Short mmCIF file of N, CA, C and O in Angstrom, two decimals:
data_model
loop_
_atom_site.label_atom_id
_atom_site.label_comp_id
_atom_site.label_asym_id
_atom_site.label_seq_id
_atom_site.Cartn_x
_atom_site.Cartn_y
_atom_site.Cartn_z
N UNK A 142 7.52 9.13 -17.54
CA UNK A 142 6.67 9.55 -16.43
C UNK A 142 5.50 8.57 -16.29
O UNK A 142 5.07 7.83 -17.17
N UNK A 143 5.08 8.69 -15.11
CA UNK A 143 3.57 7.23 -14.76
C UNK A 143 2.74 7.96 -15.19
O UNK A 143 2.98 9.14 -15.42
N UNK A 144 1.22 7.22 -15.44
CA UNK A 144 0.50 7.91 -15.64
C UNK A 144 -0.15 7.78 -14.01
O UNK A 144 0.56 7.46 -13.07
N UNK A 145 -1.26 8.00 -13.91
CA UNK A 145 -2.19 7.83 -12.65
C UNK A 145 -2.31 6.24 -12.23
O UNK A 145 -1.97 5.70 -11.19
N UNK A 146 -3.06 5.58 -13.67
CA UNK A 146 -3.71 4.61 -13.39
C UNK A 146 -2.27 3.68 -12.99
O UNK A 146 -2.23 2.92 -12.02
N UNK A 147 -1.03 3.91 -14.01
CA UNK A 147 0.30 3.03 -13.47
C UNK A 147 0.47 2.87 -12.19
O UNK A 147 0.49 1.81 -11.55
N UNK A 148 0.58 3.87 -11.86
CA UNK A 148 0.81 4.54 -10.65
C UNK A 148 0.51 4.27 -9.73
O UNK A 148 1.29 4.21 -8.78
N UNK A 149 -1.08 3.93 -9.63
CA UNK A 149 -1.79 3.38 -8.40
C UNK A 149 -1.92 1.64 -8.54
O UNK A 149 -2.29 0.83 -7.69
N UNK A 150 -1.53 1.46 -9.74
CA UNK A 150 -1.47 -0.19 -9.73
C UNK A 150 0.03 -0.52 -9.37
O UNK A 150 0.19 -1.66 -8.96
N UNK A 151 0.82 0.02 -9.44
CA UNK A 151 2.33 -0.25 -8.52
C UNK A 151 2.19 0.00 -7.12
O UNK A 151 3.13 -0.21 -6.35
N UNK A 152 1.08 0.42 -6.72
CA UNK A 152 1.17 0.67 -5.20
C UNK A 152 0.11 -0.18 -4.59
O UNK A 152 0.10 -0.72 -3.49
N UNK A 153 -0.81 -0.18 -5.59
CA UNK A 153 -1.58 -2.11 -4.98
C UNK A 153 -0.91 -2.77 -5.16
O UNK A 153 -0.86 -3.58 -4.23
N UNK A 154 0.07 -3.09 -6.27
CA UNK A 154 0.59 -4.65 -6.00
C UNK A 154 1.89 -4.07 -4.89
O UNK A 154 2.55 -5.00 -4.43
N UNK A 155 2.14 -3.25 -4.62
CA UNK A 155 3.12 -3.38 -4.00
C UNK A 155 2.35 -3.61 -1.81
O UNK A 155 2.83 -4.24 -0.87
N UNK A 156 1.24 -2.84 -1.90
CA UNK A 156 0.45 -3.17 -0.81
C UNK A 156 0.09 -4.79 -0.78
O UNK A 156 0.30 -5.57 0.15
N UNK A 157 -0.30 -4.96 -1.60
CA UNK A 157 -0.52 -7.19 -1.98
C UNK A 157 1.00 -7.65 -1.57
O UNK A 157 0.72 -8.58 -0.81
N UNK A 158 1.76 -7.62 -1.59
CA UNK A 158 3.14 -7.81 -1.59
C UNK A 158 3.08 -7.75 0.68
O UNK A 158 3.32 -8.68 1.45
N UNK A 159 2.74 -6.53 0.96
CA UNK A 159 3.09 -6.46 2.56
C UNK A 159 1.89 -7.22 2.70
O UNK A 159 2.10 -8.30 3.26
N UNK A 160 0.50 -6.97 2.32
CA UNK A 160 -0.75 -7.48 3.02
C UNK A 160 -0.19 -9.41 2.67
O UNK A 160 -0.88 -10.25 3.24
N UNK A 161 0.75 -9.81 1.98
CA UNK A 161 0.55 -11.32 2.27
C UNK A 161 1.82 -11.71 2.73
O UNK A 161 2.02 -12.93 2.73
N UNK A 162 2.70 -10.99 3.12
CA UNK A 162 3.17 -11.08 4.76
C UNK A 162 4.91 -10.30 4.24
O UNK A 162 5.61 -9.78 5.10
N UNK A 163 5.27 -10.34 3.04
CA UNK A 163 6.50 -9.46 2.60
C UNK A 163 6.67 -8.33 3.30
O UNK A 163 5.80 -7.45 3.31
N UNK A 164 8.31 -8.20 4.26
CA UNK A 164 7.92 -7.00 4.93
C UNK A 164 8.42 -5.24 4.70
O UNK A 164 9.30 -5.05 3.85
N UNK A 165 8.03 -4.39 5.20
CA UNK A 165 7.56 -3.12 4.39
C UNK A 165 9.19 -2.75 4.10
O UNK A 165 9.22 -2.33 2.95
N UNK A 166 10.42 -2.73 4.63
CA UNK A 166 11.45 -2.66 4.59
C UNK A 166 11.69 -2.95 3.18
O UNK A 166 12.04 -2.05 2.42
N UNK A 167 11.45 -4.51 2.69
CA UNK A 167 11.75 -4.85 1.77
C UNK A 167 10.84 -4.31 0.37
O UNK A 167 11.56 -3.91 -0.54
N UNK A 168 10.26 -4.29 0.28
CA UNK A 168 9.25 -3.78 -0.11
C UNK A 168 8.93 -2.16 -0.80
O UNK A 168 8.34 -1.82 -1.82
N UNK A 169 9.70 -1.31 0.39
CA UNK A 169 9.82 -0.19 0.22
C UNK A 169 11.23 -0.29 -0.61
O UNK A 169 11.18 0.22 -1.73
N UNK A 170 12.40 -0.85 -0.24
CA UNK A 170 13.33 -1.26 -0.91
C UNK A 170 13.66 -1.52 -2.34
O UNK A 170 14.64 -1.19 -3.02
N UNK A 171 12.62 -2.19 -2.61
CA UNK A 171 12.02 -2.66 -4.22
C UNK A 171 12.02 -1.96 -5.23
O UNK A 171 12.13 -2.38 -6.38
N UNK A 172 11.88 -0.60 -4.81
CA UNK A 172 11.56 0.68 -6.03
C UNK A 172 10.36 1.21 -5.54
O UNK A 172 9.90 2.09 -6.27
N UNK A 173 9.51 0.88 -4.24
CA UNK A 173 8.52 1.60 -4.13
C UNK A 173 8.31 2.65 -3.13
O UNK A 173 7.18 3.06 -2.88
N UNK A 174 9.74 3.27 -2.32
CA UNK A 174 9.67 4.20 -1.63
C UNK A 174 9.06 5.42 -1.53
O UNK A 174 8.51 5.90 -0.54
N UNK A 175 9.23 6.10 -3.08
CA UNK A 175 8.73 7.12 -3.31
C UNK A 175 7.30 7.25 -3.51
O UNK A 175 6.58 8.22 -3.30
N UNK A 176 7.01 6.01 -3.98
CA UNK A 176 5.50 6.17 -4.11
C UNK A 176 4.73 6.04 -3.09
O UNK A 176 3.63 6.57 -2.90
N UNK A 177 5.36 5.26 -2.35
CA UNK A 177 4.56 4.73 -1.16
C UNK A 177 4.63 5.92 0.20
O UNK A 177 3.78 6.14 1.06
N UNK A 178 5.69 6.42 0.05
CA UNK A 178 5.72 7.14 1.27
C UNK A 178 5.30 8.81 0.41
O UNK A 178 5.40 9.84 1.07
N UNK A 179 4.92 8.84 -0.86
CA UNK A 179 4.14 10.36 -1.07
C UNK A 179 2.96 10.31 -0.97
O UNK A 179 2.39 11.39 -0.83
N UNK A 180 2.20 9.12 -0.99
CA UNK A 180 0.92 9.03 -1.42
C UNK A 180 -0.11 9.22 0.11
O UNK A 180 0.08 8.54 1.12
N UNK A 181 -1.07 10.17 -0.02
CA UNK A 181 -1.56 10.41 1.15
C UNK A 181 -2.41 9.25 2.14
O UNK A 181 -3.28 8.47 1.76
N UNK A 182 -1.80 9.43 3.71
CA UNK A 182 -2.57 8.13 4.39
C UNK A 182 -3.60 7.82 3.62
O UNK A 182 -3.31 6.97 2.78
N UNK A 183 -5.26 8.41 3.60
CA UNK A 183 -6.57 7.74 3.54
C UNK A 183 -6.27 7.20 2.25
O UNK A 183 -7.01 6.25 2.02
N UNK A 184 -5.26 7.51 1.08
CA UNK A 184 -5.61 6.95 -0.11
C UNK A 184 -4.90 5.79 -0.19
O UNK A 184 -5.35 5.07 -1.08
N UNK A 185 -3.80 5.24 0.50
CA UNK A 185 -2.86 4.70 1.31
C UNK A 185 -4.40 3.03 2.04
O UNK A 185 -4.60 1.90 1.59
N UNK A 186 -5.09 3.86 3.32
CA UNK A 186 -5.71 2.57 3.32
C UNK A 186 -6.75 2.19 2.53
O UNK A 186 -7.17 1.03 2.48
N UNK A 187 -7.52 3.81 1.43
CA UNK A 187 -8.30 2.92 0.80
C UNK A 187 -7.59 1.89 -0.62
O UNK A 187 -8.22 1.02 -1.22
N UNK A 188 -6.56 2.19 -0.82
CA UNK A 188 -5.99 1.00 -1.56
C UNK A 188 -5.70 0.10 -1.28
O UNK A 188 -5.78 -0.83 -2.08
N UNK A 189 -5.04 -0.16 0.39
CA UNK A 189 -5.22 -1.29 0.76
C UNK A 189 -6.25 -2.06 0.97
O UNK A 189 -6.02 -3.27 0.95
N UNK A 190 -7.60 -1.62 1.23
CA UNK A 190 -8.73 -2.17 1.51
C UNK A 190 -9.51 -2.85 -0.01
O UNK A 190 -10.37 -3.72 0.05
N UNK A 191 -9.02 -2.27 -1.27
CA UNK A 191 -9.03 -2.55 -2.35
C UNK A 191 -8.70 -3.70 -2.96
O UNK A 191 -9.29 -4.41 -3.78
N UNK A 192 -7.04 -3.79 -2.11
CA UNK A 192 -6.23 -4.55 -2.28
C UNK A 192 -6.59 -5.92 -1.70
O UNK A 192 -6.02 -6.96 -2.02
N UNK A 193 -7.15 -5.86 -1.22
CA UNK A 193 -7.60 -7.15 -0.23
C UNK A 193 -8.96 -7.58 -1.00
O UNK A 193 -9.10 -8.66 -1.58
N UNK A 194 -9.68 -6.83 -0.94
CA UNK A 194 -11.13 -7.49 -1.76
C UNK A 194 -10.65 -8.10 -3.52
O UNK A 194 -11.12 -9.06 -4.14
N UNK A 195 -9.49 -7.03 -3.95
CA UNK A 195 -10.28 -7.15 -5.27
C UNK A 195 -8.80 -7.96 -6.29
O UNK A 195 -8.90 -8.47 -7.41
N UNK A 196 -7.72 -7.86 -5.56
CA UNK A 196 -6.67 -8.37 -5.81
C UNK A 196 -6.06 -10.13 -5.11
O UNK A 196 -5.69 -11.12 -5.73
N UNK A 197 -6.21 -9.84 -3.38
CA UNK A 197 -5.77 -10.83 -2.91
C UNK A 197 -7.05 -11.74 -2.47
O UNK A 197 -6.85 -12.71 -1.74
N UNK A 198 -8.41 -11.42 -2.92
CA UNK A 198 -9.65 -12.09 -3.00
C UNK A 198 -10.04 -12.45 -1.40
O UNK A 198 -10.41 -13.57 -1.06
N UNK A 199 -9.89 -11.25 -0.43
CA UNK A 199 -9.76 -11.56 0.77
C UNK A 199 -10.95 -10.28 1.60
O UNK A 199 -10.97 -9.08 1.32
N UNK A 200 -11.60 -10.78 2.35
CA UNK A 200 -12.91 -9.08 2.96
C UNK A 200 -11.67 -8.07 3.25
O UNK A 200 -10.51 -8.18 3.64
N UNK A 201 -12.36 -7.25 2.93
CA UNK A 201 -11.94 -6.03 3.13
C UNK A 201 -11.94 -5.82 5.02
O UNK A 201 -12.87 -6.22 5.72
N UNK A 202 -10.84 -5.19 5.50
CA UNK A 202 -10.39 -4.84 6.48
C UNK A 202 -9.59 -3.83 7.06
O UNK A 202 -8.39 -3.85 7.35
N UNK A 203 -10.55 -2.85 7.20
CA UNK A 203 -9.90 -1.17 7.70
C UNK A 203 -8.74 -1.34 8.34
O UNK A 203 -7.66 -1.17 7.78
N UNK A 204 -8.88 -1.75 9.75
CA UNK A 204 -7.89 -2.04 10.86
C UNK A 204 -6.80 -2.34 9.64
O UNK A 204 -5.89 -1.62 9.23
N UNK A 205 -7.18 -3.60 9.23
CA UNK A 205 -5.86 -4.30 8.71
C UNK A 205 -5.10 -3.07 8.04
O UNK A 205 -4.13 -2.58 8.61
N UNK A 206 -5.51 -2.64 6.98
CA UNK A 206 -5.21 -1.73 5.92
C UNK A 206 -4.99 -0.43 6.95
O UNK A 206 -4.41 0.51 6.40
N UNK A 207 -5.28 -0.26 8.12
CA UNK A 207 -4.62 1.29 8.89
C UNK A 207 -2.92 0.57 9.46
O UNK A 207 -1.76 0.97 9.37
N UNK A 208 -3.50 -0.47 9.96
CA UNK A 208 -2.33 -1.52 10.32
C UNK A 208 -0.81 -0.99 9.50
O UNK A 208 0.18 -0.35 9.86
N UNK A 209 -1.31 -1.71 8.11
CA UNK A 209 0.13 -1.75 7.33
C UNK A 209 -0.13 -0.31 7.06
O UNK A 209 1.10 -0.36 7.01
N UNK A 210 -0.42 0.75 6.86
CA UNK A 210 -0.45 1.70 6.40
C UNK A 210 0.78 2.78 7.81
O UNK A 210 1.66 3.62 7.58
N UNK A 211 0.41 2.37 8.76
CA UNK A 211 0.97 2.76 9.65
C UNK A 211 2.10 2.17 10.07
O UNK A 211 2.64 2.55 11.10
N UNK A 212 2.61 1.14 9.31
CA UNK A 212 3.91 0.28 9.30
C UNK A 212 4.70 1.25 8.24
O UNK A 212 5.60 2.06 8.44
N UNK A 213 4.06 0.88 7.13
CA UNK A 213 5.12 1.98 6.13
C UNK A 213 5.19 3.35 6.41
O UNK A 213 6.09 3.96 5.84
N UNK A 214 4.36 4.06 7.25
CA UNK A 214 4.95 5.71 7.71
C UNK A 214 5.83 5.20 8.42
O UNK A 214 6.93 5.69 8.16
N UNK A 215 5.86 4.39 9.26
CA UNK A 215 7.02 4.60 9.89
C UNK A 215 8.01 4.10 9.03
O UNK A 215 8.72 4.99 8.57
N UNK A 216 8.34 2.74 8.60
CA UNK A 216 9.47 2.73 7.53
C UNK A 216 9.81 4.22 6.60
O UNK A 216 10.95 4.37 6.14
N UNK A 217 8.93 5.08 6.41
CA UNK A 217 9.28 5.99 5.66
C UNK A 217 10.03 7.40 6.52
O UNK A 217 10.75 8.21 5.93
N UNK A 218 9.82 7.47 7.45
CA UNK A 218 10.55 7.99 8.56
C UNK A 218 11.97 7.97 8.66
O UNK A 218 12.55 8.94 9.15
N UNK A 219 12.64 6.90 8.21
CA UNK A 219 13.67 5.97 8.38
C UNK A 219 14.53 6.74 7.76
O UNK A 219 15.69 6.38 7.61
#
């Protein structure tokens, strides 16, 4: 079983993965469906916004991070 902290670091790197241009199809594909499509929107972009400052060393960007966040609901739809 994950713990928390696993947990949310498989879903930043897997957000680092779409935010540098890998697309969510594939991605979700990977092994990260379940996580990605349980985990609630706002916690969804504030990890992406995380993901960008503190991982891919890039400003933080809401839009961006509602952006892909709203790419993978819909891949998760699918």
């Amino acid at each position: 079983m994950e713990t928390r902290f696993y947990r949310e670091a498989l879903i930043r790197n897997a957000l680092a993965e779409v935010l540098s241009g890998k697309s969510v199809k594939d991605v979700l594909d990977s092994g990260n469906r379940e996580r990605l499509c349980s985990t609630p929107k706002e916690d969804l972009i504030s990890f992406g916004e995380e993901t960008m400052e503190f991982i891919l060393n890039e400003r933080r960007d809401e839009e961006r991070s509602k952006k892909v966040v709203e790419e993978i609901e819909e891949e998760c739809r699918k």
